[in-house]
Amino acid sequence: MTKLELRNIHKIYPNGTQAVKDISFSAEKGEFIVLVGPSGCGKSTVLRMIAGLESISSGDLLFDGERANDLPPKSRDIGMVFQNYALYPHLTIRENLAFPLKIKKVARTEVKSRVSEVAEMLNIGKLLDKKPKEISGGERQRVALGRAIIRKPRFFLFDEPLSNLDAKLRVQMRTEIINLHRKLGVTSIYVTHDQTEAMTMGTRILLLKDGVLQQNATPDVIYHSPRNIFAASFIGSPQINLFAGNFERSDNLKFVGKNRSFSFSLENTDKFNFLAKEATELTFAIRPENISISKEQPQNLAWIESEIVNIERLGYETLVYFKIADELKSARLNNISQYAVGDKVFFAIDTSKLIPYDSDGNII
Ligand code: ADP
């Protein structure tokens, strides 16, 4: 197990693209870190710099405290798993698994026992004499995992390894990879653009946008206290609801949307009085599960009256959509059998769950 550290890493490609800007983070021994963000945000570039497949423009890469910027890729002792499996088509599964050990000139008896060990761990014993084209996508990805772990590397790097699998298999492989990580305890960096994978797999999530690290936090913290509006919107499905507006004070404290597209009252609590004093323009974010609906005006002060534009019944929960100035908002509910699309209803907001952002989009 090894500690991995990146200090003020920048990457500028020869064509001038600045793909990574001043990224610093560390992965403690045995951690499973997920790098997530939209396509083009620099995730693969970070991973490739750690693997030594891409040079580092400036900054320091450290393995257990020692500078590793100039270490050749083959001396980094890294196990990589890619989206496209990268298995050798002309070799059997057994030979594919054994390949990394053969290169290292490991003794034949040792190779044999390690292949059996890995095959058992990943439940691929029956596939050993087949060729990659004779097995399914999920099985191929399992073999690719096996080939990464057979060397007992210092780190694992995963680059969108589940993207080519169907939804059901992805869920299954998520669990398998995490269980494997629990068993082996190897420091791992996992790249994905899928926020569900990030939330379900990471002990820590690093969220990137335009080459800049937006937040480095546990899934729980990033979900409940996203540092900026981008993080709030990227994590969670359906997307968090955003309400941009201003405070107004008459009999009580009101929050009013641009062009008066909505308004709701707020209790005179210290929190809201403080915010009303601090910020003129503000955006409140609220997760769909913190909005409820009713036909009668709620007791709660903070409500918006609107029409239901869509209902998605997912079995265990129901998503109800409404619109505010052409922006779709959603509420996550349990039992809504008495409601239908087109109903005018009250959406009540749990004000204790409102997350405030300033006009730059940063949490207040
Ligand atoms: P991600 O993995 O998040 O999709 P990448 O790390 O692949 O993002 O890319 C980050 C940015 O760097 C993108 O703008 C991409 O177009 C650019 N980029 C990636 N590889 C190269 C390269 N070899 N030369 C020039 N630009 C590149």
mmCIF file of C-alpha atoms and ligand atoms in Angstrom:
data_model
loop_
_atom_site.group_PDB
_atom_site.id
_atom_site.type_symbol
_atom_site.label_atom_id
_atom_site.label_comp_id
_atom_site.label_asym_id
_atom_site.label_seq_id
_atom_site.Cartn_x
_atom_site.Cartn_y
_atom_site.Cartn_z
ATOM 1 C CA MET A 1 0.000 0.000 0.000
ATOM 2 C CA THR A 2 1.229 3.418 -0.931
ATOM 3 C CA LYS A 3 0.282 7.012 -0.298
ATOM 4 C CA LEU A 4 -0.188 9.086 -3.420
ATOM 5 C CA GLU A 5 0.146 12.847 -3.460
ATOM 6 C CA LEU A 6 -0.299 15.508 -6.129
ATOM 7 C CA ARG A 7 0.966 19.007 -5.359
ATOM 8 C CA ASN A 8 0.022 21.959 -7.577
ATOM 9 C CA ILE A 9 -0.063 19.854 -10.712
ATOM 10 C CA HIS A 10 -0.568 21.613 -14.049
ATOM 11 C CA LYS A 11 -0.846 20.122 -17.502
ATOM 12 C CA ILE A 12 -0.523 22.117 -20.683
ATOM 13 C CA TYR A 13 -0.600 20.045 -23.869
ATOM 14 C CA PRO A 14 1.764 21.002 -26.723
ATOM 15 C CA ASN A 15 -1.159 22.594 -28.608
ATOM 16 C CA GLY A 16 -1.663 24.994 -25.685
ATOM 17 C CA THR A 17 -4.695 23.315 -24.079
ATOM 18 C CA GLN A 18 -4.497 23.800 -20.351
ATOM 19 C CA ALA A 19 -6.118 20.544 -19.285
ATOM 20 C CA VAL A 20 -5.276 20.555 -15.553
ATOM 21 C CA LYS A 21 -4.897 23.655 -13.398
ATOM 22 C CA ASP A 22 -3.177 23.586 -10.050
ATOM 23 C CA ILE A 23 -4.573 20.344 -8.704
ATOM 24 C CA SER A 24 -3.504 19.152 -5.267
ATOM 25 C CA PHE A 25 -4.814 16.143 -3.393
ATOM 26 C CA SER A 26 -3.582 13.060 -1.654
ATOM 27 C CA ALA A 27 -4.825 9.496 -1.519
ATOM 28 C CA GLU A 28 -3.981 7.875 1.792
ATOM 29 C CA LYS A 29 -2.846 4.287 1.883
ATOM 30 C CA GLY A 30 -5.717 2.004 0.938
ATOM 31 C CA GLU A 31 -8.162 4.758 -0.006
ATOM 32 C CA PHE A 32 -10.581 4.473 -2.939
ATOM 33 C CA ILE A 33 -10.826 7.906 -4.533
ATOM 34 C CA VAL A 34 -13.193 8.742 -7.363
ATOM 35 C CA LEU A 35 -12.312 11.514 -9.810
ATOM 36 C CA VAL A 36 -15.543 12.682 -11.387
ATOM 37 C CA GLY A 37 -16.639 15.460 -13.717
ATOM 38 C CA PRO A 38 -18.085 16.108 -17.155
ATOM 39 C CA SER A 39 -16.335 14.989 -20.317
ATOM 40 C CA GLY A 40 -13.214 17.047 -21.049
ATOM 41 C CA CYS A 41 -12.687 18.260 -17.460
ATOM 42 C CA GLY A 42 -9.220 16.657 -17.211
ATOM 43 C CA LYS A 43 -9.893 13.374 -15.373
ATOM 44 C CA SER A 44 -8.005 11.115 -17.771
ATOM 45 C CA THR A 45 -5.143 13.581 -17.993
ATOM 46 C CA VAL A 46 -4.704 13.398 -14.203
ATOM 47 C CA LEU A 47 -4.795 9.613 -14.301
ATOM 48 C CA ARG A 48 -2.349 9.422 -17.188
ATOM 49 C CA MET A 49 0.095 11.724 -15.392
ATOM 50 C CA ILE A 50 -0.041 9.446 -12.336
ATOM 51 C CA ALA A 51 0.602 6.445 -14.584
ATOM 52 C CA GLY A 52 3.493 8.232 -16.332
ATOM 53 C CA LEU A 53 1.783 8.069 -19.733
ATOM 54 C CA GLU A 54 1.665 11.862 -19.909
ATOM 55 C CA SER A 55 4.327 14.310 -18.722
ATOM 56 C CA ILE A 56 3.611 16.750 -15.889
ATOM 57 C CA SER A 57 3.997 20.416 -16.920
ATOM 58 C CA SER A 58 4.593 21.632 -13.368
ATOM 59 C CA GLY A 59 3.985 20.495 -9.813
ATOM 60 C CA ASP A 60 5.013 17.416 -7.869
ATOM 61 C CA LEU A 61 3.802 13.847 -7.927
ATOM 62 C CA LEU A 62 4.806 11.894 -4.827
ATOM 63 C CA PHE A 63 4.635 8.182 -4.052
ATOM 64 C CA ASP A 64 5.066 7.652 -0.315
ATOM 65 C CA GLY A 65 6.659 11.087 -0.066
ATOM 66 C CA GLU A 66 9.177 10.547 -2.880
ATOM 67 C CA ARG A 67 9.046 12.590 -6.060
ATOM 68 C CA ALA A 68 7.851 10.383 -8.900
ATOM 69 C CA ASN A 69 7.465 12.902 -11.771
ATOM 70 C CA ASP A 70 10.272 11.389 -13.797
ATOM 71 C CA LEU A 71 9.854 7.746 -12.871
ATOM 72 C CA PRO A 72 9.373 5.699 -16.075
ATOM 73 C CA PRO A 73 5.888 4.151 -16.342
ATOM 74 C CA LYS A 74 7.144 0.601 -15.968
ATOM 75 C CA SER A 75 8.857 1.429 -12.666
ATOM 76 C CA ARG A 76 5.700 2.912 -11.143
ATOM 77 C CA ASP A 77 4.172 -0.447 -10.324
ATOM 78 C CA ILE A 78 0.644 0.563 -11.262
ATOM 79 C CA GLY A 79 -2.257 -1.675 -12.245
ATOM 80 C CA MET A 80 -4.524 0.020 -14.779
ATOM 81 C CA VAL A 81 -8.017 -0.929 -15.905
ATOM 82 C CA PHE A 82 -9.460 0.806 -18.953
ATOM 83 C CA GLN A 83 -12.880 1.111 -20.509
ATOM 84 C CA ASN A 84 -11.918 -0.935 -23.555
ATOM 85 C CA TYR A 85 -10.413 -3.876 -21.598
ATOM 86 C CA ALA A 86 -7.188 -3.901 -23.677
ATOM 87 C CA LEU A 87 -6.906 -7.697 -23.673
ATOM 88 C CA TYR A 88 -4.685 -9.455 -26.212
ATOM 89 C CA PRO A 89 -7.111 -11.062 -28.673
ATOM 90 C CA HIS A 90 -4.800 -13.888 -29.785
ATOM 91 C CA LEU A 91 -4.031 -15.035 -26.231
ATOM 92 C CA THR A 92 -6.283 -17.163 -24.037
ATOM 93 C CA ILE A 93 -7.674 -15.710 -20.826
ATOM 94 C CA ARG A 94 -5.080 -17.699 -18.891
ATOM 95 C CA GLU A 95 -2.271 -16.241 -21.030
ATOM 96 C CA ASN A 96 -3.750 -12.749 -20.737
ATOM 97 C CA LEU A 97 -3.750 -13.038 -16.951
ATOM 98 C CA ALA A 98 -0.250 -14.447 -16.876
ATOM 99 C CA PHE A 99 1.172 -11.869 -19.272
ATOM 100 C CA PRO A 100 2.156 -9.159 -16.723
ATOM 101 C CA LEU A 101 3.959 -11.799 -14.646
ATOM 102 C CA LYS A 102 5.787 -13.290 -17.621
ATOM 103 C CA ILE A 103 7.184 -9.845 -18.457
ATOM 104 C CA LYS A 104 8.459 -9.623 -14.906
ATOM 105 C CA LYS A 105 10.000 -13.079 -15.341
ATOM 106 C CA VAL A 106 8.098 -14.560 -12.411
ATOM 107 C CA ALA A 107 8.727 -18.318 -11.979
ATOM 108 C CA ARG A 108 6.268 -20.628 -13.775
ATOM 109 C CA THR A 109 4.949 -22.290 -10.624
ATOM 110 C CA GLU A 110 4.282 -18.905 -9.070
ATOM 111 C CA VAL A 111 2.505 -17.728 -12.245
ATOM 112 C CA LYS A 112 0.314 -20.804 -12.148
ATOM 113 C CA SER A 113 -0.692 -20.352 -8.542
ATOM 114 C CA ARG A 114 -1.365 -16.622 -8.954
ATOM 115 C CA VAL A 115 -3.526 -17.211 -12.032
ATOM 116 C CA SER A 116 -5.578 -19.736 -10.051
ATOM 117 C CA GLU A 117 -5.853 -17.374 -7.101
ATOM 118 C CA VAL A 118 -7.044 -14.445 -9.253
ATOM 119 C CA ALA A 119 -9.365 -16.653 -11.320
ATOM 120 C CA GLU A 120 -11.018 -17.839 -8.136
ATOM 121 C CA MET A 121 -11.264 -14.351 -6.656
ATOM 122 C CA LEU A 122 -13.030 -13.062 -9.777
ATOM 123 C CA ASN A 123 -14.947 -16.217 -10.560
ATOM 124 C CA ILE A 124 -13.466 -16.627 -14.039
ATOM 125 C CA GLY A 125 -11.963 -20.120 -13.606
ATOM 126 C CA LYS A 126 -14.194 -21.571 -16.334
ATOM 127 C CA LEU A 127 -13.015 -19.023 -18.896
ATOM 128 C CA LEU A 128 -9.285 -19.656 -18.691
ATOM 129 C CA ASP A 129 -8.956 -21.599 -21.955
ATOM 130 C CA LYS A 130 -11.154 -19.263 -23.999
ATOM 131 C CA LYS A 131 -10.116 -16.301 -26.123
ATOM 132 C CA PRO A 132 -11.404 -12.770 -25.364
ATOM 133 C CA LYS A 133 -13.827 -12.797 -28.321
ATOM 134 C CA GLU A 134 -15.514 -15.921 -26.926
ATOM 135 C CA ILE A 135 -16.571 -14.294 -23.652
ATOM 136 C CA SER A 136 -19.042 -11.505 -22.773
ATOM 137 C CA GLY A 137 -18.237 -7.835 -22.121
ATOM 138 C CA GLY A 138 -18.722 -8.251 -18.379
ATOM 139 C CA GLU A 139 -16.429 -11.278 -18.344
ATOM 140 C CA ARG A 140 -13.802 -9.402 -20.331
ATOM 141 C CA GLN A 141 -13.879 -6.571 -17.844
ATOM 142 C CA ARG A 142 -13.427 -9.097 -15.050
ATOM 143 C CA VAL A 143 -10.379 -10.511 -16.840
ATOM 144 C CA ALA A 144 -9.013 -6.974 -17.272
ATOM 145 C CA LEU A 145 -9.409 -6.514 -13.511
ATOM 146 C CA GLY A 146 -7.663 -9.824 -12.930
ATOM 147 C CA ARG A 147 -4.770 -8.772 -15.110
ATOM 148 C CA ALA A 148 -4.406 -5.550 -13.102
ATOM 149 C CA ILE A 149 -4.451 -7.253 -9.694
ATOM 150 C CA ILE A 150 -2.287 -10.259 -10.534
ATOM 151 C CA ARG A 151 0.897 -8.196 -10.237
ATOM 152 C CA LYS A 152 -0.067 -6.956 -6.749
ATOM 153 C CA PRO A 153 0.684 -3.364 -7.764
ATOM 154 C CA ARG A 154 1.169 -0.369 -5.474
ATOM 155 C CA PHE A 155 -1.851 1.462 -6.949
ATOM 156 C CA PHE A 156 -4.840 0.768 -9.083
ATOM 157 C CA LEU A 157 -5.952 3.318 -11.643
ATOM 158 C CA PHE A 158 -9.358 2.816 -13.214
ATOM 159 C CA ASP A 159 -10.338 4.833 -16.310
ATOM 160 C CA GLU A 160 -14.118 4.599 -16.811
ATOM 161 C CA PRO A 161 -13.922 0.801 -16.589
ATOM 162 C CA LEU A 162 -17.687 0.217 -16.601
ATOM 163 C CA SER A 163 -18.727 2.556 -19.422
ATOM 164 C CA ASN A 164 -19.067 -0.211 -22.003
ATOM 165 C CA LEU A 165 -21.277 -2.432 -19.848
ATOM 166 C CA ASP A 166 -25.060 -2.433 -19.719
ATOM 167 C CA ALA A 167 -26.817 -0.869 -16.724
ATOM 168 C CA LYS A 168 -27.414 -4.099 -14.822
ATOM 169 C CA LEU A 169 -23.867 -5.322 -15.222
ATOM 170 C CA ARG A 170 -22.513 -1.937 -14.189
ATOM 171 C CA VAL A 171 -24.317 -2.180 -10.848
ATOM 172 C CA GLN A 172 -22.962 -5.691 -10.325
ATOM 173 C CA MET A 173 -19.395 -4.729 -11.240
ATOM 174 C CA ARG A 174 -19.508 -1.715 -8.906
ATOM 175 C CA THR A 175 -20.004 -4.086 -6.006
ATOM 176 C CA GLU A 176 -17.335 -6.476 -7.269
ATOM 177 C CA ILE A 177 -14.728 -3.758 -7.633
ATOM 178 C CA ILE A 178 -15.469 -2.367 -4.173
ATOM 179 C CA ASN A 179 -15.348 -5.816 -2.593
ATOM 180 C CA LEU A 180 -12.081 -6.504 -4.346
ATOM 181 C CA HIS A 181 -10.732 -3.235 -3.026
ATOM 182 C CA ARG A 182 -11.810 -4.166 0.510
ATOM 183 C CA LYS A 183 -9.996 -7.467 0.172
ATOM 184 C CA LEU A 184 -6.787 -6.100 -1.341
ATOM 185 C CA GLY A 185 -6.662 -2.631 0.273
ATOM 186 C CA VAL A 186 -4.643 -1.142 -2.595
ATOM 187 C CA THR A 187 -4.747 2.659 -2.951
ATOM 188 C CA SER A 188 -7.043 3.321 -5.914
ATOM 189 C CA ILE A 189 -8.015 6.211 -8.153
ATOM 190 C CA TYR A 190 -11.163 5.649 -10.166
ATOM 191 C CA VAL A 191 -12.197 7.968 -13.002
ATOM 192 C CA THR A 192 -15.814 8.281 -14.120
ATOM 193 C CA HIS A 193 -18.227 10.870 -15.520
ATOM 194 C CA ASP A 194 -21.092 9.118 -13.744
ATOM 195 C CA GLN A 195 -22.133 10.757 -10.493
ATOM 196 C CA THR A 196 -23.906 7.579 -9.320
ATOM 197 C CA GLU A 197 -20.663 5.606 -9.583
ATOM 198 C CA ALA A 198 -18.864 8.364 -7.721
ATOM 199 C CA MET A 199 -21.439 8.445 -4.925
ATOM 200 C CA THR A 200 -21.683 4.668 -4.522
ATOM 201 C CA MET A 201 -18.014 3.729 -4.842
ATOM 202 C CA GLY A 202 -15.824 6.514 -3.503
ATOM 203 C CA THR A 203 -14.624 6.820 0.052
ATOM 204 C CA ARG A 204 -13.833 10.296 -1.235
ATOM 205 C CA ILE A 205 -14.948 12.181 -4.329
ATOM 206 C CA LEU A 206 -12.856 14.709 -6.234
ATOM 207 C CA LEU A 207 -15.031 16.782 -8.507
ATOM 208 C CA LEU A 208 -13.349 18.475 -11.498
ATOM 209 C CA LYS A 209 -14.525 21.157 -13.895
ATOM 210 C CA ASP A 210 -12.408 22.721 -16.665
ATOM 211 C CA GLY A 211 -9.249 21.250 -15.147
ATOM 212 C CA VAL A 212 -9.924 22.804 -11.735
ATOM 213 C CA LEU A 213 -10.717 20.852 -8.581
ATOM 214 C CA GLN A 214 -14.125 21.972 -7.324
ATOM 215 C CA GLN A 215 -14.518 19.870 -4.203
ATOM 216 C CA ASN A 216 -12.677 17.095 -2.403
ATOM 217 C CA ALA A 217 -15.030 15.482 0.091
ATOM 218 C CA THR A 218 -16.851 12.327 1.160
ATOM 219 C CA PRO A 219 -20.020 11.445 -0.802
ATOM 220 C CA ASP A 220 -22.093 12.510 2.202
ATOM 221 C CA VAL A 221 -20.495 15.954 2.468
ATOM 222 C CA ILE A 222 -20.559 16.614 -1.265
ATOM 223 C CA TYR A 223 -24.258 15.675 -1.387
ATOM 224 C CA HIS A 224 -25.381 17.677 1.636
ATOM 225 C CA SER A 225 -22.930 20.609 1.483
ATOM 226 C CA PRO A 226 -21.804 21.084 -2.115
ATOM 227 C CA ARG A 227 -19.255 23.917 -2.137
ATOM 228 C CA ASN A 228 -20.585 25.635 -5.202
ATOM 229 C CA ILE A 229 -23.556 25.555 -7.553
ATOM 230 C CA PHE A 230 -21.673 23.394 -10.046
ATOM 231 C CA ALA A 231 -21.048 20.705 -7.408
ATOM 232 C CA ALA A 232 -24.656 20.975 -6.216
ATOM 233 C CA SER A 233 -25.966 20.476 -9.743
ATOM 234 C CA PHE A 234 -23.533 17.743 -10.794
ATOM 235 C CA ILE A 235 -24.181 15.415 -7.876
ATOM 236 C CA GLY A 236 -27.677 14.000 -7.336
ATOM 237 C CA SER A 237 -30.455 12.791 -9.597
ATOM 238 C CA PRO A 238 -32.818 14.396 -10.366
ATOM 239 C CA GLN A 239 -30.771 17.564 -10.210
ATOM 240 C CA ILE A 240 -30.939 19.774 -7.167
ATOM 241 C CA ASN A 241 -33.508 22.594 -7.467
ATOM 242 C CA LEU A 242 -32.089 26.101 -7.747
ATOM 243 C CA PHE A 243 -33.988 29.241 -6.824
ATOM 244 C CA ALA A 244 -32.221 32.507 -7.698
ATOM 245 C CA GLY A 245 -33.614 35.719 -6.255
ATOM 246 C CA ASN A 246 -33.545 38.488 -3.643
ATOM 247 C CA PHE A 247 -34.833 39.042 -0.156
ATOM 248 C CA GLU A 248 -37.706 41.417 0.469
ATOM 249 C CA ARG A 249 -39.008 42.455 3.837
ATOM 250 C CA SER A 250 -42.596 43.561 4.510
ATOM 251 C CA ASP A 251 -44.626 41.904 7.306
ATOM 252 C CA ASN A 252 -42.218 39.045 7.137
ATOM 253 C CA LEU A 253 -39.117 37.963 5.252
ATOM 254 C CA LYS A 254 -39.705 36.949 1.657
ATOM 255 C CA PHE A 255 -37.495 35.427 -0.993
ATOM 256 C CA VAL A 256 -38.504 36.605 -4.447
ATOM 257 C CA GLY A 257 -37.362 35.254 -7.810
ATOM 258 C CA LYS A 258 -36.197 37.300 -10.776
ATOM 259 C CA ASN A 259 -39.146 38.911 -12.618
ATOM 260 C CA ARG A 260 -41.199 37.805 -9.584
ATOM 261 C CA SER A 261 -41.347 34.307 -11.088
ATOM 262 C CA PHE A 262 -41.892 32.892 -7.580
ATOM 263 C CA SER A 263 -41.811 34.002 -3.987
ATOM 264 C CA PHE A 264 -41.910 32.274 -0.628
ATOM 265 C CA SER A 265 -41.835 33.471 2.960
ATOM 266 C CA LEU A 266 -39.148 32.526 5.412
ATOM 267 C CA GLU A 267 -39.141 32.341 9.190
ATOM 268 C CA ASN A 268 -37.386 35.133 11.042
ATOM 269 C CA THR A 269 -34.537 32.915 12.113
ATOM 270 C CA ASP A 270 -30.958 34.035 12.713
ATOM 271 C CA LYS A 271 -29.856 32.140 9.622
ATOM 272 C CA PHE A 272 -32.228 33.880 7.229
ATOM 273 C CA ASN A 273 -31.836 37.300 8.839
ATOM 274 C CA PHE A 274 -28.081 36.916 8.500
ATOM 275 C CA LEU A 275 -28.381 35.937 4.837
ATOM 276 C CA ALA A 276 -30.779 38.782 4.106
ATOM 277 C CA LYS A 277 -28.228 41.206 5.536
ATOM 278 C CA GLU A 278 -25.209 39.614 3.822
ATOM 279 C CA ALA A 279 -26.354 39.067 0.292
ATOM 280 C CA THR A 280 -28.451 41.012 -2.136
ATOM 281 C CA GLU A 281 -28.475 38.365 -4.854
ATOM 282 C CA LEU A 282 -28.557 34.774 -3.773
ATOM 283 C CA THR A 283 -29.375 31.289 -5.009
ATOM 284 C CA PHE A 284 -31.000 28.735 -2.763
ATOM 285 C CA ALA A 285 -30.500 25.079 -3.640
ATOM 286 C CA ILE A 286 -32.754 22.332 -2.354
ATOM 287 C CA ARG A 287 -32.795 18.598 -3.035
ATOM 288 C CA PRO A 288 -36.024 17.103 -4.479
ATOM 289 C CA GLU A 289 -36.569 15.011 -1.323
ATOM 290 C CA ASN A 290 -36.861 18.207 0.727
ATOM 291 C CA ILE A 291 -39.911 19.442 -1.145
ATOM 292 C CA SER A 292 -43.366 18.064 -0.364
ATOM 293 C CA ILE A 293 -46.757 18.685 -1.965
ATOM 294 C CA SER A 294 -50.286 19.293 -0.745
ATOM 295 C CA LYS A 295 -53.656 20.430 -2.071
ATOM 296 C CA GLU A 296 -54.219 22.781 0.873
ATOM 297 C CA GLN A 297 -51.979 25.695 1.708
ATOM 298 C CA PRO A 298 -49.181 24.317 3.901
ATOM 299 C CA GLN A 299 -48.588 25.373 7.532
ATOM 300 C CA ASN A 300 -44.957 25.853 6.602
ATOM 301 C CA LEU A 301 -44.312 29.447 5.454
ATOM 302 C CA ALA A 302 -42.147 28.507 2.512
ATOM 303 C CA TRP A 303 -44.288 27.260 -0.325
ATOM 304 C CA ILE A 304 -44.746 27.844 -4.035
ATOM 305 C CA GLU A 305 -47.983 27.260 -5.890
ATOM 306 C CA SER A 306 -47.502 25.616 -9.254
ATOM 307 C CA GLU A 307 -48.870 23.095 -11.707
ATOM 308 C CA ILE A 308 -47.679 19.511 -11.935
ATOM 309 C CA VAL A 309 -46.160 19.114 -15.420
ATOM 310 C CA ASN A 310 -45.033 15.503 -15.142
ATOM 311 C CA ILE A 311 -45.137 12.557 -12.752
ATOM 312 C CA GLU A 312 -42.621 9.716 -12.885
ATOM 313 C CA ARG A 313 -43.689 6.705 -10.849
ATOM 314 C CA LEU A 314 -40.581 4.657 -10.084
ATOM 315 C CA GLY A 315 -42.272 2.128 -7.804
ATOM 316 C CA TYR A 316 -40.528 2.893 -4.543
ATOM 317 C CA GLU A 317 -40.720 6.648 -5.089
ATOM 318 C CA THR A 318 -42.381 9.172 -7.331
ATOM 319 C CA LEU A 319 -40.873 12.234 -8.941
ATOM 320 C CA VAL A 320 -43.182 15.178 -9.440
ATOM 321 C CA TYR A 321 -42.080 17.950 -11.788
ATOM 322 C CA PHE A 322 -43.234 21.551 -11.895
ATOM 323 C CA LYS A 323 -41.992 24.658 -13.694
ATOM 324 C CA ILE A 324 -40.867 28.042 -12.462
ATOM 325 C CA ALA A 325 -40.189 30.491 -15.295
ATOM 326 C CA ASP A 326 -39.543 27.636 -17.729
ATOM 327 C CA GLU A 327 -37.087 25.929 -15.389
ATOM 328 C CA LEU A 328 -38.007 22.397 -14.421
ATOM 329 C CA LYS A 329 -38.064 21.682 -10.672
ATOM 330 C CA SER A 330 -38.707 18.361 -8.975
ATOM 331 C CA ALA A 331 -39.968 16.861 -5.747
ATOM 332 C CA ARG A 332 -39.239 13.288 -4.627
ATOM 333 C CA LEU A 333 -42.254 11.805 -2.875
ATOM 334 C CA ASN A 334 -43.703 8.558 -1.655
ATOM 335 C CA ASN A 335 -47.429 8.372 -1.995
ATOM 336 C CA ILE A 336 -49.070 10.705 -4.489
ATOM 337 C CA SER A 337 -51.934 8.584 -5.841
ATOM 338 C CA GLN A 338 -54.384 11.484 -5.424
ATOM 339 C CA TYR A 339 -52.420 13.791 -7.776
ATOM 340 C CA ALA A 340 -52.340 14.067 -11.553
ATOM 341 C CA VAL A 341 -50.535 16.062 -14.230
ATOM 342 C CA GLY A 342 -52.207 19.458 -14.581
ATOM 343 C CA ASP A 343 -53.159 19.748 -10.885
ATOM 344 C CA LYS A 344 -52.415 23.087 -9.253
ATOM 345 C CA VAL A 345 -50.757 22.265 -5.948
ATOM 346 C CA PHE A 346 -48.594 23.707 -3.198
ATOM 347 C CA PHE A 347 -44.938 22.732 -3.111
ATOM 348 C CA ALA A 348 -43.648 23.176 0.436
ATOM 349 C CA ILE A 349 -39.937 23.681 1.017
ATOM 350 C CA ASP A 350 -38.146 22.326 4.099
ATOM 351 C CA THR A 351 -36.259 25.527 4.876
ATOM 352 C CA SER A 352 -33.808 23.781 7.215
ATOM 353 C CA LYS A 353 -32.426 22.073 4.080
ATOM 354 C CA LEU A 354 -31.964 25.177 1.921
ATOM 355 C CA ILE A 355 -28.331 25.644 0.867
ATOM 356 C CA PRO A 356 -27.413 29.287 0.125
ATOM 357 C CA TYR A 357 -24.975 30.371 -2.623
ATOM 358 C CA ASP A 358 -23.647 33.856 -3.331
ATOM 359 C CA SER A 359 -23.699 35.576 -6.728
ATOM 360 C CA ASP A 360 -20.394 33.858 -7.643
ATOM 361 C CA GLY A 361 -21.997 30.489 -6.992
ATOM 362 C CA ASN A 362 -20.071 29.733 -3.800
ATOM 363 C CA ILE A 363 -21.705 28.407 -0.664
ATOM 364 C CA ILE A 364 -22.311 31.040 2.023
HETATM 365 P P1 ADP B 1 -11.763 13.844 -19.411
HETATM 366 O O1 ADP B 1 -11.005 12.610 -19.113
HETATM 367 O O2 ADP B 1 -12.309 14.517 -18.178
HETATM 368 O O3 ADP B 1 -12.834 13.661 -20.451
HETATM 369 P P2 ADP B 1 -9.299 14.716 -20.665
HETATM 370 O O4 ADP B 1 -8.287 14.655 -19.571
HETATM 371 O O5 ADP B 1 -9.327 13.615 -21.662
HETATM 372 O O6 ADP B 1 -10.747 14.929 -20.018
HETATM 373 O O7 ADP B 1 -9.114 16.076 -21.456
HETATM 374 C C1 ADP B 1 -8.997 17.341 -20.819
HETATM 375 C C2 ADP B 1 -8.798 18.423 -21.877
HETATM 376 O O8 ADP B 1 -7.540 18.240 -22.518
HETATM 377 C C3 ADP B 1 -9.824 18.423 -22.986
HETATM 378 O O9 ADP B 1 -10.053 19.755 -23.353
HETATM 379 C C4 ADP B 1 -9.140 17.658 -24.106
HETATM 380 O O10 ADP B 1 -9.643 18.055 -25.350
HETATM 381 C C5 ADP B 1 -7.701 18.054 -23.915
HETATM 382 N N1 ADP B 1 -6.748 17.001 -24.339
HETATM 383 C C6 ADP B 1 -6.713 15.717 -23.951
HETATM 384 N N2 ADP B 1 -5.681 15.061 -24.513
HETATM 385 C C7 ADP B 1 -5.035 15.962 -25.293
HETATM 386 C C8 ADP B 1 -3.876 15.921 -26.135
HETATM 387 N N3 ADP B 1 -3.179 14.797 -26.275
HETATM 388 N N4 ADP B 1 -3.526 17.049 -26.785
HETATM 389 C C9 ADP B 1 -4.227 18.186 -26.632
HETATM 390 N N5 ADP B 1 -5.314 18.310 -25.853
HETATM 391 C C10 ADP B 1 -5.727 17.224 -25.190
#
